CSV table of C-alpha atoms in Angstrom, one decimal:
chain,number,residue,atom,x,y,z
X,10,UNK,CA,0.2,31.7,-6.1
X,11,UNK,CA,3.2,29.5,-6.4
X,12,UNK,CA,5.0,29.8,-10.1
X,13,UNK,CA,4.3,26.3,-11.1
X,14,UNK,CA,0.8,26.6,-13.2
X,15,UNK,CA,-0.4,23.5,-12.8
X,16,UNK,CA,-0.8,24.9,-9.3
X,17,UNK,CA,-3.1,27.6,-10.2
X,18,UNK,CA,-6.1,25.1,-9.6
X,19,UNK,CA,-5.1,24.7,-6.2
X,20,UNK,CA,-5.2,28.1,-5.7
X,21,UNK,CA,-7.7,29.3,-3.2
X,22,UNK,CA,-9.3,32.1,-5.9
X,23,UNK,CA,-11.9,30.4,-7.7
X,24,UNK,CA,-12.4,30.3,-11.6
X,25,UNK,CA,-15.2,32.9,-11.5
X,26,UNK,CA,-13.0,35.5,-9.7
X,27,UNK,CA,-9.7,34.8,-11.3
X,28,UNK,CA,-11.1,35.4,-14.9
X,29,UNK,CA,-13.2,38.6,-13.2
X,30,UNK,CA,-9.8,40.3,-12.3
X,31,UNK,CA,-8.1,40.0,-15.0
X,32,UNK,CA,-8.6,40.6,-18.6
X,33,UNK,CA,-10.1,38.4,-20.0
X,34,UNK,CA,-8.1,37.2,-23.4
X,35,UNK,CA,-5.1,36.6,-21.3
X,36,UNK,CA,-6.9,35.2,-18.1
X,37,UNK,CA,-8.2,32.5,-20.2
X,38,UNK,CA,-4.9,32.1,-21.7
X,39,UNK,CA,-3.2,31.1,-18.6
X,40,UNK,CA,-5.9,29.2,-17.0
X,41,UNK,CA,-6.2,26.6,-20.4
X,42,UNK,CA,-2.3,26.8,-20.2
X,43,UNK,CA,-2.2,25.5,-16.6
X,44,UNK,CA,-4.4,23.2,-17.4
X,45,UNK,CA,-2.9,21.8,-20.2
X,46,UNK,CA,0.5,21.7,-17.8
X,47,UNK,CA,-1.1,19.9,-15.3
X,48,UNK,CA,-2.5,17.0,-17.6
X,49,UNK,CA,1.0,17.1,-18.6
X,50,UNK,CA,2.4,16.8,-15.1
X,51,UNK,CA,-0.1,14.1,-14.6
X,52,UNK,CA,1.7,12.0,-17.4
X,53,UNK,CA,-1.1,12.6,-19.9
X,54,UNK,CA,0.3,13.3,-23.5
X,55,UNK,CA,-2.3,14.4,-26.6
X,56,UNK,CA,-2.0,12.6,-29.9
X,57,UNK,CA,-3.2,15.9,-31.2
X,58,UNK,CA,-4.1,19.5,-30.3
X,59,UNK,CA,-6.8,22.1,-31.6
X,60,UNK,CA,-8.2,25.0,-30.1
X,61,UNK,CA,-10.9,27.9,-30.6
X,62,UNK,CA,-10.8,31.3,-30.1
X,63,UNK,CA,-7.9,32.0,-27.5
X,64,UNK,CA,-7.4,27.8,-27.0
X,65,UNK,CA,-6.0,27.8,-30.4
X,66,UNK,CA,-2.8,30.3,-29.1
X,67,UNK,CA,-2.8,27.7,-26.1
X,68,UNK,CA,-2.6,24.8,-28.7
X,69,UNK,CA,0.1,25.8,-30.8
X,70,UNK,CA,1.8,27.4,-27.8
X,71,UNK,CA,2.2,24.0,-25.8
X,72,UNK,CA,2.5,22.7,-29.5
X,73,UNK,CA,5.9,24.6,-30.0
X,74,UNK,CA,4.6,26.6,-32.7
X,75,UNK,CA,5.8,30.0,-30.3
X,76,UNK,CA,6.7,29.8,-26.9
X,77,UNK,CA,4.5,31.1,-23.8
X,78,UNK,CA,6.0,34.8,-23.8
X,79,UNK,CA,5.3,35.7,-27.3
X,80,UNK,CA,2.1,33.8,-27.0
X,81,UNK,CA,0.9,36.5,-24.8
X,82,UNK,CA,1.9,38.8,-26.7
X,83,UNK,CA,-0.2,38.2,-29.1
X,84,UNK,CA,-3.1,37.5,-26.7
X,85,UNK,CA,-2.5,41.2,-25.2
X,86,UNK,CA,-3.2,43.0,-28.2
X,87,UNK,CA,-6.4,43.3,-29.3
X,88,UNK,CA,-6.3,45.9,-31.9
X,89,UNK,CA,-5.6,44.5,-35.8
X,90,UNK,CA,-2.9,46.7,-36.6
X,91,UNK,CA,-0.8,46.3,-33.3
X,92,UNK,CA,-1.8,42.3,-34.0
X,93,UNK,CA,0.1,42.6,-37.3
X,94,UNK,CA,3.5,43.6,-35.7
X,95,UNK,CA,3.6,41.6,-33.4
X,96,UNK,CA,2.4,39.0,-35.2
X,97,UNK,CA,5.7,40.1,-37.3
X,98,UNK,CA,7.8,40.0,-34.3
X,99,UNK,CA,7.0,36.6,-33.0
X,100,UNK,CA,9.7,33.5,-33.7
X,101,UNK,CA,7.8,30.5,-35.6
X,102,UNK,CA,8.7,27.1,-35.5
X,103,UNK,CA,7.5,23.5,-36.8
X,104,UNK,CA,4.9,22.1,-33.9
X,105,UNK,CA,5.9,18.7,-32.1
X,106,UNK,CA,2.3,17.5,-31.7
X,107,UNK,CA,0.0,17.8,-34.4
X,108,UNK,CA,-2.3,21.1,-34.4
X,109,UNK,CA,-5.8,20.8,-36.2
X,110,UNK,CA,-5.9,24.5,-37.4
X,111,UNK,CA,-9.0,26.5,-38.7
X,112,UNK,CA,-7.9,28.0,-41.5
X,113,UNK,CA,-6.0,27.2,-44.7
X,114,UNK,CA,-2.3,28.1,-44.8
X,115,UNK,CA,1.0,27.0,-42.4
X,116,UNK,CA,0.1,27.6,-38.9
X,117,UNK,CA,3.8,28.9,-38.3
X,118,UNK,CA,3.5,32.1,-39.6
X,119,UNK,CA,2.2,35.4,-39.3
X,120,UNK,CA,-0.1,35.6,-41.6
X,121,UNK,CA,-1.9,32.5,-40.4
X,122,UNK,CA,-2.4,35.0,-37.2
X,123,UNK,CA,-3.0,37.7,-38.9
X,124,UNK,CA,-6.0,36.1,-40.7
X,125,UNK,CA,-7.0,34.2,-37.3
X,126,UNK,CA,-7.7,37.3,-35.8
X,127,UNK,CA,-10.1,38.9,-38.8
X,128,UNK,CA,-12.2,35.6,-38.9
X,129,UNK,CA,-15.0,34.1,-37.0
X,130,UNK,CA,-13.7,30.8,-35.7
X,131,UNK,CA,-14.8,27.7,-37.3
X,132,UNK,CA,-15.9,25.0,-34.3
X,133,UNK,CA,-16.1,22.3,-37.0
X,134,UNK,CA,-13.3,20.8,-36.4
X,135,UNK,CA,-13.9,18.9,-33.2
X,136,UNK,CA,-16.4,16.9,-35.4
X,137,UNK,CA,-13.2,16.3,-38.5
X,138,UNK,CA,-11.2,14.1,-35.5
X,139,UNK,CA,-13.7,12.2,-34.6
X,140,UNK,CA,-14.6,11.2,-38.8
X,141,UNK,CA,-10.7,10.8,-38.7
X,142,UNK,CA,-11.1,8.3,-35.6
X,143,UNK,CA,-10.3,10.0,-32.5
X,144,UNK,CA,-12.2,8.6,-29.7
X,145,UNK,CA,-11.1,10.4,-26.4
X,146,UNK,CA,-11.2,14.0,-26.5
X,147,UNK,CA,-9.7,15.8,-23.1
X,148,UNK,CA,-11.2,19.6,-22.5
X,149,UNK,CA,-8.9,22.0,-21.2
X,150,UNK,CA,-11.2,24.7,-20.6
X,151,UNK,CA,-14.9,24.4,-19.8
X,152,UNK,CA,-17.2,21.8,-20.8
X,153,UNK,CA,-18.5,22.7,-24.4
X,154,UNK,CA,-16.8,20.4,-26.5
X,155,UNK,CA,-19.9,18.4,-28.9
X,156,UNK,CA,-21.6,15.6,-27.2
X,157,UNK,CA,-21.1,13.7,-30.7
X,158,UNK,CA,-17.9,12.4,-29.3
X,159,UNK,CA,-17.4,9.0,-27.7
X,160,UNK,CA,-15.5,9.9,-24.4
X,161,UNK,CA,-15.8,13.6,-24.0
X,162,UNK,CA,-14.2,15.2,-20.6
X,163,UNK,CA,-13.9,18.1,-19.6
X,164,UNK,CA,-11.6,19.9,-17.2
X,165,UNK,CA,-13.6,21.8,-15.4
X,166,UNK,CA,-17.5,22.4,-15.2
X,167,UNK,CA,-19.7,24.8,-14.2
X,168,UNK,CA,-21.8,22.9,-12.5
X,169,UNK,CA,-19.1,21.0,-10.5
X,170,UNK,CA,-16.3,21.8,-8.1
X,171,UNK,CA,-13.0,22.2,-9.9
X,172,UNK,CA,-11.3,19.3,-8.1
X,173,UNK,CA,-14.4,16.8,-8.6
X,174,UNK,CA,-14.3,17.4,-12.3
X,175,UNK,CA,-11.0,16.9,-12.9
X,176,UNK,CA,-10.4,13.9,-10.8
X,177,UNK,CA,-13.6,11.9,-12.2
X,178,UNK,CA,-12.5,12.5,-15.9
X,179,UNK,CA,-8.4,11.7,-14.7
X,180,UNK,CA,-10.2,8.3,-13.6
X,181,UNK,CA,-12.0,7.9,-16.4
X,182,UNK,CA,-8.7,8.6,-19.1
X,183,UNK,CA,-7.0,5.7,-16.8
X,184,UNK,CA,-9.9,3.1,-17.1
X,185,UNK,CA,-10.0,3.8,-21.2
X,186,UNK,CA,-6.4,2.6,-20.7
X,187,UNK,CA,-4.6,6.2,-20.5
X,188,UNK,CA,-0.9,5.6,-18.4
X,189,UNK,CA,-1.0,8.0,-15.3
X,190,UNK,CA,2.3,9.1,-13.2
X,191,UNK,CA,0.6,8.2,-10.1
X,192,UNK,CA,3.6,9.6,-8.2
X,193,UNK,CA,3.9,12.8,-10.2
X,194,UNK,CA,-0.1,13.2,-9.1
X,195,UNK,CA,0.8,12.3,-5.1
X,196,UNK,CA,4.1,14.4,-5.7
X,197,UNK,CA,2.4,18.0,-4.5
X,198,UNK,CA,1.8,16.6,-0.8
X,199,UNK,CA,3.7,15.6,2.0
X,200,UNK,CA,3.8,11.8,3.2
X,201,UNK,CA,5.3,10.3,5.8
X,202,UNK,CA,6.3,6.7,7.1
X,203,UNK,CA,4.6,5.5,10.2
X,204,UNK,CA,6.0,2.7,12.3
X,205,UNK,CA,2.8,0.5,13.5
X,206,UNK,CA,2.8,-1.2,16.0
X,207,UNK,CA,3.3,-5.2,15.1
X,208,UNK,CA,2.0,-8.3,16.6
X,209,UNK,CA,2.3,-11.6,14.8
X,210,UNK,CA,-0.4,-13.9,13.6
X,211,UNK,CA,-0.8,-16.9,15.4
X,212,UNK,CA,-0.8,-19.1,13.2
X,213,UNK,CA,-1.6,-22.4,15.5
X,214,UNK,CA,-3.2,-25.0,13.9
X,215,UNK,CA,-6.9,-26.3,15.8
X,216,UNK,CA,-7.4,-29.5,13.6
X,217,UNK,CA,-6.9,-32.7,14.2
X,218,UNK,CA,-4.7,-34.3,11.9
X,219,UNK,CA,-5.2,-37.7,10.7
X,220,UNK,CA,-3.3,-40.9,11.4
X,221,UNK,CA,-2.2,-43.7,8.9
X,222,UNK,CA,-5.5,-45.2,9.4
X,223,UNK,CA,-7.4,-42.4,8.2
X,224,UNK,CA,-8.6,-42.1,11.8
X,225,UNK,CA,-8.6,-38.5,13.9
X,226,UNK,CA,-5.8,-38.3,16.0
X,227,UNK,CA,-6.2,-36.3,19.4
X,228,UNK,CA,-3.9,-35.7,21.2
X,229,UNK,CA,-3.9,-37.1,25.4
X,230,UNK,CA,-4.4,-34.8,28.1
X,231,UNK,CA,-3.3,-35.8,31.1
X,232,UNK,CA,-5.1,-34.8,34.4
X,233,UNK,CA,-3.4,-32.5,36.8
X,234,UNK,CA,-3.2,-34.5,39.9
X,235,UNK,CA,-4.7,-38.2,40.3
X,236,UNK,CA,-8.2,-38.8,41.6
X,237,UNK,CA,-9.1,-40.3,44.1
X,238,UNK,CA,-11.8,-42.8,44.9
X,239,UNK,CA,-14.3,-39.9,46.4
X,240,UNK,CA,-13.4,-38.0,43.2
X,241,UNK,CA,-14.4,-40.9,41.1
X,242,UNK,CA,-17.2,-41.7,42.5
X,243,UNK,CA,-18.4,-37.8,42.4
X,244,UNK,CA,-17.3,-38.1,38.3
X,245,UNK,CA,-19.2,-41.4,37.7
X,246,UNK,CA,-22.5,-40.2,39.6
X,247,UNK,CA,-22.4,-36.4,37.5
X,248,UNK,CA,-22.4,-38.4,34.5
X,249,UNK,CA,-24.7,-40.7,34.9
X,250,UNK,CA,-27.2,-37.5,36.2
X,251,UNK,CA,-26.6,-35.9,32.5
X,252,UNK,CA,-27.9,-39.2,31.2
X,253,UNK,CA,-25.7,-39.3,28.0
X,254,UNK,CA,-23.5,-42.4,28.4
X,255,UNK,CA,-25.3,-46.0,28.5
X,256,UNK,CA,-24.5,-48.4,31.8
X,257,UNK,CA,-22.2,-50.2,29.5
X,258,UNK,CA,-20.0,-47.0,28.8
X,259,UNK,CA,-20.3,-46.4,32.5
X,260,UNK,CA,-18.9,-49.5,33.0
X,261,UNK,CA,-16.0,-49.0,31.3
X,262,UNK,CA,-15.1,-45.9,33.7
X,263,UNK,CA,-12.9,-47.3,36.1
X,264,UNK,CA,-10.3,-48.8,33.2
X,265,UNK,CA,-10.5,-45.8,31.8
X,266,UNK,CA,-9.6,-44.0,35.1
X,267,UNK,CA,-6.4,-46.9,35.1
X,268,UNK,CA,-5.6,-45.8,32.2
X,269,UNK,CA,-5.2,-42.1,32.6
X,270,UNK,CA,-3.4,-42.6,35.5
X,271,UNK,CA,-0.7,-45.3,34.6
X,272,UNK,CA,-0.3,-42.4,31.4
X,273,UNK,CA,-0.1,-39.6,33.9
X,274,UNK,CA,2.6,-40.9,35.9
X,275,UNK,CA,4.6,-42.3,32.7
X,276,UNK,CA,4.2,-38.4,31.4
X,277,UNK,CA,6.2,-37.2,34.9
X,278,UNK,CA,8.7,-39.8,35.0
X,279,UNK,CA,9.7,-38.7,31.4
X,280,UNK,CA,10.0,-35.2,32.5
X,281,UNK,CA,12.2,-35.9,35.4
X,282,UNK,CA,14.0,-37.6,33.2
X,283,UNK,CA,14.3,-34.8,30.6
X,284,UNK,CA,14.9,-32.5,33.6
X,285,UNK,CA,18.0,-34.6,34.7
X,286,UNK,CA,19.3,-35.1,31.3
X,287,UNK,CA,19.4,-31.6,30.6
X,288,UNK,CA,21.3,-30.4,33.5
X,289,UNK,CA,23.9,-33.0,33.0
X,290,UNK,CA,24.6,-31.7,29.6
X,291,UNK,CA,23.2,-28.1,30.1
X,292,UNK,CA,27.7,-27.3,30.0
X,293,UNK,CA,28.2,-29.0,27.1
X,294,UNK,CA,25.5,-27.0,24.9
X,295,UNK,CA,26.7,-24.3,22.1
X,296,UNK,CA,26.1,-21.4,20.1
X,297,UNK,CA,24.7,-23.9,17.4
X,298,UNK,CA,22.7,-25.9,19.9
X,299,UNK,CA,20.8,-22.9,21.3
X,300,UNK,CA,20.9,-21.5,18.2
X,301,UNK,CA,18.7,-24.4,16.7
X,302,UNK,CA,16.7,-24.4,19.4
X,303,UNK,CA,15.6,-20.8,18.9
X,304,UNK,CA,14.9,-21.3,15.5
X,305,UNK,CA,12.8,-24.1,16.6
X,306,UNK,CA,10.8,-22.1,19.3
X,307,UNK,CA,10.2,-18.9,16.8
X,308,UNK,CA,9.3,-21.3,13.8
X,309,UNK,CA,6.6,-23.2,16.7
X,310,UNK,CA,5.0,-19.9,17.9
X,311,UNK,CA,4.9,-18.5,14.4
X,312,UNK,CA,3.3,-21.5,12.5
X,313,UNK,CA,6.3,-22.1,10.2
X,314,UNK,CA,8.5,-24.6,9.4
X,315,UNK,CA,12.3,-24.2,11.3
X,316,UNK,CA,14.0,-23.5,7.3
X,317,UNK,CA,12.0,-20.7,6.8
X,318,UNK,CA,13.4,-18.5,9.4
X,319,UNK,CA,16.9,-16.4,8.6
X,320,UNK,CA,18.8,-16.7,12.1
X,321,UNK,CA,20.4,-13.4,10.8
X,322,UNK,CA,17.2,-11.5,10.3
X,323,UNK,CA,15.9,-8.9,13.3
X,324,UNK,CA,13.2,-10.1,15.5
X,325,UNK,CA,10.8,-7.6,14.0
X,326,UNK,CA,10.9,-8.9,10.8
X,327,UNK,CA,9.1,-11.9,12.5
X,328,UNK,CA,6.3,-9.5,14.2
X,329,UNK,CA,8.0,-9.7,17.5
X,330,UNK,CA,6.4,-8.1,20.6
X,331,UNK,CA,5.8,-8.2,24.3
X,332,UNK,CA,4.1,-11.9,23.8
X,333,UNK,CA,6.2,-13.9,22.1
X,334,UNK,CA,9.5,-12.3,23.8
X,335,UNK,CA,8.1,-13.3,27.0
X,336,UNK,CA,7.0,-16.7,25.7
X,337,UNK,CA,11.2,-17.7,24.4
X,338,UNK,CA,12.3,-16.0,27.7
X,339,UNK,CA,10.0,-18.4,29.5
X,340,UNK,CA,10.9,-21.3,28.1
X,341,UNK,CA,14.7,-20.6,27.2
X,342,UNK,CA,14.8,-20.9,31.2
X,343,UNK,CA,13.3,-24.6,31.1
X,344,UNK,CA,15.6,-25.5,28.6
X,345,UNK,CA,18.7,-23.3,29.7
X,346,UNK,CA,17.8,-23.0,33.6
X,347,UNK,CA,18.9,-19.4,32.6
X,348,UNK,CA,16.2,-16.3,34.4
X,349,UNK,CA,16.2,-15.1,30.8
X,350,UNK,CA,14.8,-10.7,30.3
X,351,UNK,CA,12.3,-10.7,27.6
X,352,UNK,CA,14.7,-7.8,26.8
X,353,UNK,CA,17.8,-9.6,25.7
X,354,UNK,CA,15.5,-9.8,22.4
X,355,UNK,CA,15.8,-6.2,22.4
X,356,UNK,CA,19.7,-6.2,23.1
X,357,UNK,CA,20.5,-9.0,21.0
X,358,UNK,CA,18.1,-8.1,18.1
X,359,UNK,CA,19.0,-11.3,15.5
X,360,UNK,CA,18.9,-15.1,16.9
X,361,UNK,CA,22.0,-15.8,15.9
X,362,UNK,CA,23.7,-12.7,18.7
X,363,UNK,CA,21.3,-14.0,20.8
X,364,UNK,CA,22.6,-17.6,20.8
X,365,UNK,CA,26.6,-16.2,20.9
X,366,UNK,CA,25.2,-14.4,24.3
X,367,UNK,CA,23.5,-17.0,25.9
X,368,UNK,CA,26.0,-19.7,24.8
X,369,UNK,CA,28.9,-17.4,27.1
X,370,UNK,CA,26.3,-17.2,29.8
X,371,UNK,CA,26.1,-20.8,30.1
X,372,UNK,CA,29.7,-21.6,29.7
X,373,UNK,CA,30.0,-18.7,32.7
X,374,UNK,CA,27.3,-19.6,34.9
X,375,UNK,CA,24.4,-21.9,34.5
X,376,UNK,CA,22.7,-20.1,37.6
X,377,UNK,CA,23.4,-16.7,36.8
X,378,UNK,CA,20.6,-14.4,36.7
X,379,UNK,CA,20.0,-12.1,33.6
X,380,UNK,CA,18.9,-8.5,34.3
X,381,UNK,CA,19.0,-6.0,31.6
């Protein structure tokens, strides 16, 4: 056994066995004691102590009335007269938590002992704190306490594994509103930090928001490539087989089809535009420039708004991973014409080292090709 005694419990030598080895005045002794130590450990303080029999030396021992080595020496001796002299021997002192004693007289003295030993214990007393208002009453040894009380719980149970018993009445002491050193509890076994794997919620809006009007806005989709008039025609007679649209929506195909198109090629002439524009300034960008355009790309795939991201903070701290690395790399080369590694994330961990970088590589080389 380790030397701490709260750790006796976890002992693999079972209650039965332990108090079957040894004798059993002192084997009693230090199992109540351990007990008592580990309620201690557990942050659990009594208002008050009392004992019977051999839990009364446990009471006034973790009491201060004596301390734990002349406690067992008075629980080793069995016989009246060796009792006395040691009894004689021991150093008394005032107790720190109150002690409900069995008999009359100061329970810091000898004779007090003396007379403990010669008389049948009195149980009664159990009953005098709960007349005096006690209402939770913790059990260091077995269960026997009277069922008279209102919360009674014991520490162990014969009919219940040591562990089981003592963790359903620790839960119970905390739900009456008893403070418990979680961490002291947790403090006997090892834990250690795992690094999980992160990925980041997507947090991409699917609604459609409302206009001014109070109408749904949707946004245009423009088709891929224009259709033609076999297409068309192909489109018109599929839907007038699924019979869903009236002849006069039918009708009203072909300005529709005008329409999409005439949008479609306003959509590529603004690209090319875009295109051109940015490679006629693409020399003139800086550190700030990319820099806000980083911020704006992370805020976009992480569903935030561009103030809420730190350009100083670690990619991590976002929930970076494979995806979104290789989403910025893919679209830093649009807008930097830059092959960009998914890895310079890695390299330059903070957006604000990773806009100083790029901002060099551009003033270097607006072709240059990064690989990491």
């Amino acid at each position: 056994m380790r030397s701490n005694p709260a750790s006796l419990l976890r002992a693999t030598i079972t209650r039965a066995t332990f108090l079957s080895i040894f004798p059993y005045p002192p084997a009693l002794f230090s199992l109540e004691y351990a007990l008592f130590q580990l309620w201690k450990a557990w942050g659990i303080q009594p208002t008050t102590v009392m004992g019977n029999d051999v839990g009364e030396y446990v009471a006034a021992c973790v009491a201060g009335v004596f301390s734990l080595e002349d406690a067992l020496k008075l629980v080793v001796k069995s016989q009246v007269d060796e009792f006395e002299q040691i009894a004689k021997e021991v150093t008394y002192s005032q107790p720190r938590i109150p002690v409900v004693s069995h008999l009359n007289g100061e329970i810091p003295t000898p004779e007090y002992w003396s007379e403990q030993v010669r008389k049948p214990v009195n149980a009664a007393s159990v009953d005098i704190l709960a007349q005096q208002g006690y209402e939770i009453f913790v059990e260091i040894g077995s269960y026997r306490l009277s069922k008279n009380q209102k919360v009674s719980l014991p520490s162990l149970h014969p009919e219940k594994e040591d562990w089981e018993q003592l963790l359903e009445s620790l839960g119970t002491l905390y739900v009456h509103g008893a403070k418990v050193d979680w961490l002291a509890f947790d403090r006997d076994y090892s834990r250690q930090r795992l690094q999980l794997p992160t990925y980041p919620w997507q947090r991409k809006r699917h609604w459609f928001g409302a206009n001014r009007n109070g109408h749904e806005k949707v946004e245009s989709v423009s088709p891929n490539k224009s259709l033609n008039n076999a297409d068309f025609k192909q489109l018109v007679k599929q839907l007038e087989m699924t019979a869903e649209l009236s002849q006069a929506e039918l009708n009203l195909l072909p300005r529709l089809l005008e329409l999409l198109e005439k949008q479609h090629q306003q959509t590529e002439t603004q690209e090319e535009t875009n295109i051109t524009l940015q490679q006629l300034s693409l020399k003139s960008l800086t550190a700030e420039d990319i820099q806000a355009w980083l911020v704006n790309q992370i805020a976009q795939e992480l569903g935030v708004k561009p103030d809420e991201i730190n350009v100083r903070l670690p990619f991590d701290s976002y929930g970076l991973d494979s995806v979104l690395a290789i989403a910025i790399a893919s679209t830093g080369k649009q807008f930097l014409g830059l092959d960009m590694s998914p890895l310079l994330l890695v390299h330059y961990p903070t957006i604000e080292s990773l806009s100083q970088h790029l901002a060099k590589e551009v003033e270097a080389s607006e072709s240059e090709t990064f690989e990491i």
